[in-house]
mmCIF file of C-alpha atoms in Angstrom:
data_model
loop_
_atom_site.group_PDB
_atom_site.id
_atom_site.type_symbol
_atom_site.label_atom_id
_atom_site.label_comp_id
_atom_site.label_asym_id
_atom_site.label_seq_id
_atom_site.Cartn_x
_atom_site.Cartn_y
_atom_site.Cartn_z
ATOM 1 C CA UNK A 1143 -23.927 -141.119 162.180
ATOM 2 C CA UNK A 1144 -26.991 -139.070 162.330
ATOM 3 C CA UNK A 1145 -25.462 -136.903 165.499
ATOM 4 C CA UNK A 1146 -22.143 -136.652 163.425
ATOM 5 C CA UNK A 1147 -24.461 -135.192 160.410
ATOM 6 C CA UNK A 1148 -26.379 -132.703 162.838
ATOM 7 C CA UNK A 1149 -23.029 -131.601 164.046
ATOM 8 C CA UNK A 1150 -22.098 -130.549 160.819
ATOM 9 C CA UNK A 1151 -24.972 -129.033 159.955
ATOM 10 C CA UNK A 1152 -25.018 -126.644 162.891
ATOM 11 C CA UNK A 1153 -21.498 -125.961 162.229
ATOM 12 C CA UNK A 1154 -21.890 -125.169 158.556
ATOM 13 C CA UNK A 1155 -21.369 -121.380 158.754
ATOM 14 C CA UNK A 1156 -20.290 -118.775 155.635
ATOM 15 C CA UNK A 1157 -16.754 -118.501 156.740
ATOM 16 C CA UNK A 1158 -14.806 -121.546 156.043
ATOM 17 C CA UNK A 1159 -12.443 -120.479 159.104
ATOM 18 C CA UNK A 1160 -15.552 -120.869 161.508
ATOM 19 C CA UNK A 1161 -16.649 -124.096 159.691
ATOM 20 C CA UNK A 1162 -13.281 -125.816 160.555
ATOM 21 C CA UNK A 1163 -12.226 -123.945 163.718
ATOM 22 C CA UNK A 1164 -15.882 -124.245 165.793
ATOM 23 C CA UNK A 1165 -15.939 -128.380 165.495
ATOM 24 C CA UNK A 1166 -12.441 -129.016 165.835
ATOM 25 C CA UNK A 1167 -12.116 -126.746 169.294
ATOM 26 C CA UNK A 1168 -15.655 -128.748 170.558
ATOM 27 C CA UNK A 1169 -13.754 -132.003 169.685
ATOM 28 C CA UNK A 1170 -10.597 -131.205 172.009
ATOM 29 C CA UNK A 1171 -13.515 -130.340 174.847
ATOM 30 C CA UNK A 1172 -15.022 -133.720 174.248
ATOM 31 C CA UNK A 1173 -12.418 -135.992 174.024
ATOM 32 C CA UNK A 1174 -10.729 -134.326 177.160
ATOM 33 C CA UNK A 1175 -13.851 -134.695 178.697
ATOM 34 C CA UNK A 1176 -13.865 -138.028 178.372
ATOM 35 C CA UNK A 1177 -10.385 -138.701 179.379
ATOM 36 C CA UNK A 1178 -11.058 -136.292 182.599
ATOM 37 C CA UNK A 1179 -14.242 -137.834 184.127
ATOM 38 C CA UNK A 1180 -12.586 -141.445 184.693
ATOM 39 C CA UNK A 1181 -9.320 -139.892 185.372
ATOM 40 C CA UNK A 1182 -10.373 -137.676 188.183
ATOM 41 C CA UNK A 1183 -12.746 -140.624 189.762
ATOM 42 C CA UNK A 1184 -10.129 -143.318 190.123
ATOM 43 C CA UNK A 1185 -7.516 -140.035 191.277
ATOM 44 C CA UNK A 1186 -5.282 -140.497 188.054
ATOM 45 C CA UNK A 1187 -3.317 -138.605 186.079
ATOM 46 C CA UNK A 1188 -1.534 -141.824 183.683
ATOM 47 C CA UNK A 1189 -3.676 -141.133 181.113
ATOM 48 C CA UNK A 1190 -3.283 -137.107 181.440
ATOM 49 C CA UNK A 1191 -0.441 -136.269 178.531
ATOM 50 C CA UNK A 1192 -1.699 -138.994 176.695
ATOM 51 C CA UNK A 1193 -5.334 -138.142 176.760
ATOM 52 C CA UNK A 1194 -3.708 -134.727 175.695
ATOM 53 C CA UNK A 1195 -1.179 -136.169 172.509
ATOM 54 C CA UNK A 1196 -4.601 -138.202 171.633
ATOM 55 C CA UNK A 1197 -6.905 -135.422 171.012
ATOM 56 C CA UNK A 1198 -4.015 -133.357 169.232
ATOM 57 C CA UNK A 1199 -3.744 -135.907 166.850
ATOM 58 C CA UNK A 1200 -7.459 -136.383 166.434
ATOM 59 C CA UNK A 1201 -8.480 -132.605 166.048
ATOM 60 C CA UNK A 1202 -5.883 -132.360 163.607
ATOM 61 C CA UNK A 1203 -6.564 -135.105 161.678
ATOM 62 C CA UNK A 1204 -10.329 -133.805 161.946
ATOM 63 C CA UNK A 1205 -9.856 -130.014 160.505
ATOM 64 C CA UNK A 1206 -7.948 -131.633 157.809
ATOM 65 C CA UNK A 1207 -10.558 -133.789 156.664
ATOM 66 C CA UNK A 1208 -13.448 -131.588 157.659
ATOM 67 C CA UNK A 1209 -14.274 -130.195 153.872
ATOM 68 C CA UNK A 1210 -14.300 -133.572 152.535
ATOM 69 C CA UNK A 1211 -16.237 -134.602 155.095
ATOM 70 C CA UNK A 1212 -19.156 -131.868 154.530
ATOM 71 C CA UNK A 1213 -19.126 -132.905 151.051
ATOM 72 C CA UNK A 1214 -19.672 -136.305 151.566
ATOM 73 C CA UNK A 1215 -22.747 -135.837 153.601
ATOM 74 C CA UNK A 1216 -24.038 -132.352 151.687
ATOM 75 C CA UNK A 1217 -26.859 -134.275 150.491
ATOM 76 C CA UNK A 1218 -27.371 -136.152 154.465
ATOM 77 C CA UNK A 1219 -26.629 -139.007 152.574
ATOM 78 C CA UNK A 1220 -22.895 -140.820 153.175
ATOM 79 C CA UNK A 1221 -21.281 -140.960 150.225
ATOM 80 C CA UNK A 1222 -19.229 -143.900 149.081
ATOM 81 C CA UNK A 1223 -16.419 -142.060 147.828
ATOM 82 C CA UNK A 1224 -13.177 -142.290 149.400
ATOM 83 C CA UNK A 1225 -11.377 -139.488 151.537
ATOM 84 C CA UNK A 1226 -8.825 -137.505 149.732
ATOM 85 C CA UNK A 1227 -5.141 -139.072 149.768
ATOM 86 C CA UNK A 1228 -2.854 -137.193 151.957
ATOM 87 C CA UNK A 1229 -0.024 -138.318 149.173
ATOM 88 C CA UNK A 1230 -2.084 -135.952 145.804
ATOM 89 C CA UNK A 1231 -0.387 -132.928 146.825
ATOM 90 C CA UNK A 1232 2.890 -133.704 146.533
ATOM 91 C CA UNK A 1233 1.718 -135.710 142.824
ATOM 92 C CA UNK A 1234 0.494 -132.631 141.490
ATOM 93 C CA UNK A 1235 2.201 -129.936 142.834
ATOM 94 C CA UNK A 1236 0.543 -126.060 142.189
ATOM 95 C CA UNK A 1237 -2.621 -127.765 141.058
ATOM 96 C CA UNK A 1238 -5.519 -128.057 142.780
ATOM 97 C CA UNK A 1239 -6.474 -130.718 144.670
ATOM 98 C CA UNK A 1240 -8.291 -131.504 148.019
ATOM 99 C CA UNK A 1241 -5.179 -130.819 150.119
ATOM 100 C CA UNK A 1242 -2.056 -128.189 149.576
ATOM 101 C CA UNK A 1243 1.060 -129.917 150.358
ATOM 102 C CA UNK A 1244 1.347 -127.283 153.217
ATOM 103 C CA UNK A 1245 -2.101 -128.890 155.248
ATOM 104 C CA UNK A 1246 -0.538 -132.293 155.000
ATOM 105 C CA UNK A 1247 2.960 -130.593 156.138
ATOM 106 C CA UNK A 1248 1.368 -128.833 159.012
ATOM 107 C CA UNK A 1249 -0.688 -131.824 159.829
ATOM 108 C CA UNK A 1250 2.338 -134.279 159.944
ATOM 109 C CA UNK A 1251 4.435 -131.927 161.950
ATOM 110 C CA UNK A 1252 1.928 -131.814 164.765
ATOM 111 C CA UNK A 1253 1.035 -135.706 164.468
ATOM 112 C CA UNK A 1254 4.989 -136.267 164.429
ATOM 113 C CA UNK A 1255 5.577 -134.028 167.561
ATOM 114 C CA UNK A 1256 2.250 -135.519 169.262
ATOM 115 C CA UNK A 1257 3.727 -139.068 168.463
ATOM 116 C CA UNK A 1258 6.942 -138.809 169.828
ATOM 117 C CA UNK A 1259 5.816 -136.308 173.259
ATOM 118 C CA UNK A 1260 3.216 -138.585 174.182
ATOM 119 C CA UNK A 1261 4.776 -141.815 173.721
ATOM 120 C CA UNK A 1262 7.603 -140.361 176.019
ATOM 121 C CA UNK A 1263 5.739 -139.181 178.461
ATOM 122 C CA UNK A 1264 3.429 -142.188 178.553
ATOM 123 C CA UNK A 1265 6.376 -144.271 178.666
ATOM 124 C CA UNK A 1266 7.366 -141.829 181.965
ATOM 125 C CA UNK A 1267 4.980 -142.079 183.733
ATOM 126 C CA UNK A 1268 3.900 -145.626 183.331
ATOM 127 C CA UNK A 1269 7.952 -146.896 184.257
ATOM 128 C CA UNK A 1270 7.997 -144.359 187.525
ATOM 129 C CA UNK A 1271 4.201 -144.645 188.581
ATOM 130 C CA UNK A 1272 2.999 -140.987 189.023
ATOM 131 C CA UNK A 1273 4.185 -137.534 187.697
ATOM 132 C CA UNK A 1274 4.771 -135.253 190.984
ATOM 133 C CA UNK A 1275 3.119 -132.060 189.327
ATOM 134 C CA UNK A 1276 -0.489 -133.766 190.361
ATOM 135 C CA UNK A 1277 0.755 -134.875 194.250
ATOM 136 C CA UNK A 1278 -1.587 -132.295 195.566
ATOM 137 C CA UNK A 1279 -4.163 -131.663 192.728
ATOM 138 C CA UNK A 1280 -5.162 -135.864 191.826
ATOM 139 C CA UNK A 1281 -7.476 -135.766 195.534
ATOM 140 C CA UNK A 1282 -9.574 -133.131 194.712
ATOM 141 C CA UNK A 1283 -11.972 -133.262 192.186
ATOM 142 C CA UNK A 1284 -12.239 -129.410 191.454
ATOM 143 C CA UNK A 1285 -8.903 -128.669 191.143
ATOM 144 C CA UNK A 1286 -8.097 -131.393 189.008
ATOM 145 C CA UNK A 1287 -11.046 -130.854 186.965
ATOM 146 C CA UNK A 1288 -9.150 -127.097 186.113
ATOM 147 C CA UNK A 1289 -6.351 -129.067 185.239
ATOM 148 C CA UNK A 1290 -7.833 -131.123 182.627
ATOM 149 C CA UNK A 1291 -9.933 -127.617 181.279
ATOM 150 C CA UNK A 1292 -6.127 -126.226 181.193
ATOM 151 C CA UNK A 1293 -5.087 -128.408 179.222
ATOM 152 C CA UNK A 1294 -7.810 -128.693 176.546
ATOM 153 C CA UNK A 1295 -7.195 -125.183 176.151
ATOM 154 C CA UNK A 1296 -3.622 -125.573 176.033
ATOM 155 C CA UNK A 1297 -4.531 -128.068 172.566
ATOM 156 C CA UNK A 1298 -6.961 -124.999 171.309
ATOM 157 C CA UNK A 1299 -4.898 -122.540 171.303
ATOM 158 C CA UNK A 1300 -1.372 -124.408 170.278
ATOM 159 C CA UNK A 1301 -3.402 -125.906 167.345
ATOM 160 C CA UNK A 1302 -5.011 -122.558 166.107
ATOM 161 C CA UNK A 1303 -2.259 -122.362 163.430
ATOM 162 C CA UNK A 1304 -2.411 -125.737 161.890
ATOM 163 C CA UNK A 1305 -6.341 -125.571 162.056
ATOM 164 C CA UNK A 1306 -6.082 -122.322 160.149
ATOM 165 C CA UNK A 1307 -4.345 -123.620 157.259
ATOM 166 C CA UNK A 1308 -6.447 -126.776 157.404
ATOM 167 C CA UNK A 1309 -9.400 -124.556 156.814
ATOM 168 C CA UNK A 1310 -8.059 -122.200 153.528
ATOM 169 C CA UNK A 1311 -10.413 -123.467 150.759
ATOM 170 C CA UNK A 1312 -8.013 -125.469 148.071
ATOM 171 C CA UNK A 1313 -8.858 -123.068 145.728
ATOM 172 C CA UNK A 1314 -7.341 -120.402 147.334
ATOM 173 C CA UNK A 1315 -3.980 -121.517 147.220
ATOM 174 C CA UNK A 1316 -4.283 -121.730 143.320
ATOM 175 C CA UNK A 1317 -3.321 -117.632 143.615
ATOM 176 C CA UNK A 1318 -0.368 -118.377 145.391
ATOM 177 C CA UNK A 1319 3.235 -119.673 145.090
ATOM 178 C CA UNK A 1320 3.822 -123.156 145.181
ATOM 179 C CA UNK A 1321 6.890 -122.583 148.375
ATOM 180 C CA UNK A 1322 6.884 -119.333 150.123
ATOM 181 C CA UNK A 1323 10.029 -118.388 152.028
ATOM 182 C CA UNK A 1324 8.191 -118.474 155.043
ATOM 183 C CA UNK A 1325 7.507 -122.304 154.209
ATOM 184 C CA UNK A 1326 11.135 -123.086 154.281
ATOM 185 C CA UNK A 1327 11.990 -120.307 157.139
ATOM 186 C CA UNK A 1328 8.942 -122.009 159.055
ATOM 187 C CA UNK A 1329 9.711 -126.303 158.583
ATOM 188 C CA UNK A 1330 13.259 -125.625 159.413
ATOM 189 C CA UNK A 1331 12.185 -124.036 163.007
ATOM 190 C CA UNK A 1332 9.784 -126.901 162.986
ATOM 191 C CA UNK A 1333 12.501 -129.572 162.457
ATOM 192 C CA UNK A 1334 15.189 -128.027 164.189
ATOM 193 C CA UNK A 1335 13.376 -127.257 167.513
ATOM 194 C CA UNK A 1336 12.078 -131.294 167.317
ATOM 195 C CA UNK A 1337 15.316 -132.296 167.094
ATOM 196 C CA UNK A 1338 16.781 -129.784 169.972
ATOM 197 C CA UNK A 1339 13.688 -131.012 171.753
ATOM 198 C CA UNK A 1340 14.463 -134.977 171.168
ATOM 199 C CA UNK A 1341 18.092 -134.752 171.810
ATOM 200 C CA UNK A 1342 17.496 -133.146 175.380
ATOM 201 C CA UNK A 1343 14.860 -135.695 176.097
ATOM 202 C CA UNK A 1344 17.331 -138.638 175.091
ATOM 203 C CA UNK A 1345 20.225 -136.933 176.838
ATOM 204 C CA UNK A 1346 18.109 -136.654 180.467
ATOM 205 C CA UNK A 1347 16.533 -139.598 180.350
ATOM 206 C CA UNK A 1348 19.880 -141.387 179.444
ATOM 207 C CA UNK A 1349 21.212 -139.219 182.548
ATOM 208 C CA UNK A 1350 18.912 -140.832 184.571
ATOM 209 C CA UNK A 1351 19.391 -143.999 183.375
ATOM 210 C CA UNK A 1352 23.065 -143.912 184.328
ATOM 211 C CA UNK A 1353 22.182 -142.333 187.753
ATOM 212 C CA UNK A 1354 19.980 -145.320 188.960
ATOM 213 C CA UNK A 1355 22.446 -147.684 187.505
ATOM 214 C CA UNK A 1356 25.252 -145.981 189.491
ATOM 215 C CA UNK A 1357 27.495 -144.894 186.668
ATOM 216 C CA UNK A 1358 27.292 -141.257 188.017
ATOM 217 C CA UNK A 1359 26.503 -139.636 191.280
ATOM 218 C CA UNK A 1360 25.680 -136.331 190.022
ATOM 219 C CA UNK A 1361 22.637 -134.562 191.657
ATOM 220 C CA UNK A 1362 21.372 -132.717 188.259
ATOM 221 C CA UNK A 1363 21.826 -133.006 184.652
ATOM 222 C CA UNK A 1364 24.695 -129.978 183.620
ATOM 223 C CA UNK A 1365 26.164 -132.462 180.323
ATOM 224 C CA UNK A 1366 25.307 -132.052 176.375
ATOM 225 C CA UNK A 1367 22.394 -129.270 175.606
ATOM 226 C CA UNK A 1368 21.753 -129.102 179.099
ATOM 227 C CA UNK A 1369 25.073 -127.235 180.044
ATOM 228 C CA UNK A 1370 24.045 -124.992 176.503
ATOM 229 C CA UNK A 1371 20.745 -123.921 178.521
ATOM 230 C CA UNK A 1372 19.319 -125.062 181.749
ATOM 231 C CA UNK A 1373 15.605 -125.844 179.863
ATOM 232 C CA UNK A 1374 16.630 -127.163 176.776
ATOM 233 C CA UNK A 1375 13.383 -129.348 175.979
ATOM 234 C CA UNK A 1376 11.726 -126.227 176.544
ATOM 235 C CA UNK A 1377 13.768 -124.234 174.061
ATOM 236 C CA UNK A 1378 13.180 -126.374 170.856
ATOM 237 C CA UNK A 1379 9.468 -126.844 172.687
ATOM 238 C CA UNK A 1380 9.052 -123.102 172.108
ATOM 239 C CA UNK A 1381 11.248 -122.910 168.395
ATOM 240 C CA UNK A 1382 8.899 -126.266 166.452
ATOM 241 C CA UNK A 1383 5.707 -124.130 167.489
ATOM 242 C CA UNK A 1384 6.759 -120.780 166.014
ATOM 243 C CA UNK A 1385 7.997 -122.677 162.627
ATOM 244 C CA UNK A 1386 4.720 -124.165 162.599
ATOM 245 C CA UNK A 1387 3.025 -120.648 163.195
ATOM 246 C CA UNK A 1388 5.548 -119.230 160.844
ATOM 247 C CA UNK A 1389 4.318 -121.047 157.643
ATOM 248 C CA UNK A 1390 0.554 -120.453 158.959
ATOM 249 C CA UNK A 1391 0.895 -116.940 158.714
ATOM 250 C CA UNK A 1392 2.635 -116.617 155.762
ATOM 251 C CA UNK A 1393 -0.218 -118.310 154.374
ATOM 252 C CA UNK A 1394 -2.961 -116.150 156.028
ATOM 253 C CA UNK A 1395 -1.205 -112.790 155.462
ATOM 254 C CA UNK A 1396 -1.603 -113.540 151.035
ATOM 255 C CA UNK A 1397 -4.295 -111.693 149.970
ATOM 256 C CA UNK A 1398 -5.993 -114.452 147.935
ATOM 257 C CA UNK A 1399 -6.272 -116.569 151.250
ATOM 258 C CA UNK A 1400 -7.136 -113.804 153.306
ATOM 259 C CA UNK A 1401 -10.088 -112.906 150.611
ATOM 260 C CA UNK A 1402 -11.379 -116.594 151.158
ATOM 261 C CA UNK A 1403 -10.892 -116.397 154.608
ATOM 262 C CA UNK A 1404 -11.888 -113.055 155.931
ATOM 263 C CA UNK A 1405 -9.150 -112.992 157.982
ATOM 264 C CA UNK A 1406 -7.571 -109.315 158.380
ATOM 265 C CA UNK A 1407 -3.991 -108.784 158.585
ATOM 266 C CA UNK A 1408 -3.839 -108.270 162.316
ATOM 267 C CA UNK A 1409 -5.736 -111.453 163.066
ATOM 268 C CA UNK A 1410 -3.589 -113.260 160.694
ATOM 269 C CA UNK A 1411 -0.796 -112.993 162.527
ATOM 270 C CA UNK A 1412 -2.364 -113.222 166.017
ATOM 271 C CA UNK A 1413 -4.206 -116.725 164.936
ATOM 272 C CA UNK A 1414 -1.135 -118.119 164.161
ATOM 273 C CA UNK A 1415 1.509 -117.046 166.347
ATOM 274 C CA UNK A 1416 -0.498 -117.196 169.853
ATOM 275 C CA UNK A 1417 0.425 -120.829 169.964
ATOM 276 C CA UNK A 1418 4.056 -120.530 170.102
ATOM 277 C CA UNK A 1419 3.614 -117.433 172.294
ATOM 278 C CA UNK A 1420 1.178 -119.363 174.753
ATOM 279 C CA UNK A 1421 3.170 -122.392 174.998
ATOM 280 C CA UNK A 1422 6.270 -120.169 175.808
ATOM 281 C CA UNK A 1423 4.757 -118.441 178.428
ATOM 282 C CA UNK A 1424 3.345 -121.903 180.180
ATOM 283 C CA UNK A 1425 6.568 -123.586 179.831
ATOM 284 C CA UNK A 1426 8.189 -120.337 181.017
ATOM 285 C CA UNK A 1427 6.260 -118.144 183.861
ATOM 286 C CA UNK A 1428 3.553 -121.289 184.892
ATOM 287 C CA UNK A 1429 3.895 -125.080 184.627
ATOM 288 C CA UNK A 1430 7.585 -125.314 183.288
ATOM 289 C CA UNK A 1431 10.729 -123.782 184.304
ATOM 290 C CA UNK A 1432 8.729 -122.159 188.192
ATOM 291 C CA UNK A 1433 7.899 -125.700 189.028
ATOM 292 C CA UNK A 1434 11.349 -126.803 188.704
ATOM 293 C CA UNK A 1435 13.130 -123.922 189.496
ATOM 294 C CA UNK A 1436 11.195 -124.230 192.822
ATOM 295 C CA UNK A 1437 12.270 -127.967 193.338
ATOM 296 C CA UNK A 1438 15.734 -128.090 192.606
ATOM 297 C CA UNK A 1439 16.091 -124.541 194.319
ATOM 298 C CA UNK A 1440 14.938 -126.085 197.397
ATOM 299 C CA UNK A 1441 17.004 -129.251 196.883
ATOM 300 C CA UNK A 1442 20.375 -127.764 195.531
ATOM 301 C CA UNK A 1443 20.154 -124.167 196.040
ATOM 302 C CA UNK A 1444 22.818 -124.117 199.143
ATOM 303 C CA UNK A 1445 25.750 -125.607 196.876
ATOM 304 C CA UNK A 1446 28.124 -123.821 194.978
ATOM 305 C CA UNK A 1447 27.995 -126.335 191.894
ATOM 306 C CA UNK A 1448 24.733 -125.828 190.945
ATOM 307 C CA UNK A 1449 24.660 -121.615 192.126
ATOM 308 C CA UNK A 1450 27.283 -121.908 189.253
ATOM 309 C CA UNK A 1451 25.803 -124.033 186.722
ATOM 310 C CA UNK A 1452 22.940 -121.245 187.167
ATOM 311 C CA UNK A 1453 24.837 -118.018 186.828
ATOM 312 C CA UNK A 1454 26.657 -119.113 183.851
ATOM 313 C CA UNK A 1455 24.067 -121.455 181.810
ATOM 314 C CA UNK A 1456 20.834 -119.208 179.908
ATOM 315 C CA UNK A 1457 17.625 -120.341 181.442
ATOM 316 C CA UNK A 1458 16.151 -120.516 177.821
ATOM 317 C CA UNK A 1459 18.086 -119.425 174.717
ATOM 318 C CA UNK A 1460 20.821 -121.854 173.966
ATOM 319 C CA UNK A 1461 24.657 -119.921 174.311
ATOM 320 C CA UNK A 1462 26.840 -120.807 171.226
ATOM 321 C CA UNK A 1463 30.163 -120.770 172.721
#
């Protein structure tokens, strides 16, 4: 308790942005620490996207109860008073209370996408044994050490958004309307690229599924969303982290928020949408669609069927008809 009290105190700068943002990024470092220095030992990577869903749900959970949490040791006493409910936004909507609806909005959308990712990719890994992205990075120390470095950064920047919002003084939001357009613009991205996201998960694992049980001898997946764009998963991926970007930076570009934040136009908008832009360009140009396109190239690449499915299905963007 005493370390958690020293950490606040050195953390306790003007700018509420800073007080928020400095902790929660040393929290993903730690907790990924943790997770690497077994992991890389015993030459493991089970634990590597759930180490990852684990500290996005912990961070977030942190920034949002960070001011609380200053307040109840201010005095470097614990107070006995309990946290703020995550439910006394909604009760008292355009009043001030601990949270804005919008924090607990944020916060849910990244534990419900956390949730669900992890949990499938646990369950993945776990059921076939190893993931073949870490066949020649899990023997040597170094190299998977960068991995597990890439991927705490990966949870920095992707949560910048939400942690920005968590850190907007309640106050602040007194000056502003109760539902912006970019709220609704933003948690309709949010729920519509989770659910493009789920669906293409459910349909390629349910491929698979059928494949092992014999049903189908087909080589790759062409059926549902996946004959709509060849990366699917990636698509609503990319669309859930620029809705949840969206409603950050309508927030940070009001004037009343920026005032209590000092956050400038300019770095309004880069501190929230660098996550979706980030992830995009993983999933896109490094640890997504090259891997794959490498594998299946190499596997498939001399048959017509699949030079086909190729030339006429996006890589990305979804085609309507």
């Amino acid at each position: 308790m005493a370390l958690f009290q020293s950490l606040l105190h050195k953390t306790n700068f003007h700018n509420p942005l800073l007080q928020t943002l400095v902790p929660s990024i040393q929290a993903v470092f730690i907790i990924q620490t943790a997770f690497a220095i077994p992991s890389i030992i015993a030459q493991t990577e089970k634990f590597y996207d759930f180490s990852g869903a684990l500290t996005y749900l912990s961070v977030t959970a942190l920034s949002l109860y960070l001011p609380a949490l200053r307040d109840r040791y201010a005095t470097g006493i614990a107070s006995k008073a309990a946290l703020p409910s995550l439910l006394s936004p909604f009760k008292a909507l355009g009043g001030t209370a601990a949270f804005n609806w919008r924090q607990v909005a944020l916060s849910g959308a990244v534990a419900i996408w956390a949730i669900r990712l992890g949990l499938y990719l646990f369950h993945r890994i776990l059921k076939e044994g190893k993931d073949s992205r870490f066949d020649r990075i899990r023997g040597s120390p170094s190299t998977f050490l960068v991995v597990w470095i890439a991927q705490a950064a990966w949870v920095s920047v992707s949560l910048l958004p939400a942690i920005a919002v968590n850190s907007i003084p309640a106050t602040a939001f007194a000056a502003i309307p109760v539902v912006k357009v970019s709220d609704v613009v933003g948690l309709s991205l949010f729920a519509g690229g989770l659910l493009f996201e789920v669906i293409a998960d459910w349909q390629k694992s349910k491929w698979i599924e059928q494949k092992k049980a014999k049903i189908h001898d087909e080589e790759f997946l062409t059926r549902g969303l996946w004959s709509r764009s060849r990366y699917p998963n990636y698509f609503g991926e990319s669309t859930l982290w620029t809705g949840i970007a969206t409603v950050s930076a309508g927030l940070l570009l009001a004037r009343p928020i920026q005032a209590a934040t000092g956050l400038k136009p300019l770095a309004a908008i880069v501190l929230s949408y660098i996550s979706p832009v980030f992830a995009t360009f993983l999933l896109l140009r490094i640890s997504g669609v090259p891997l794959s396109e490498r594998k299946y190239d190499k596997l498939y690449g001399g048959r017509s069927d699949y030079q086909a499915w190729k030339r006429d299905t996006p890589m990305f963007f979804p085609k309507i008809f």
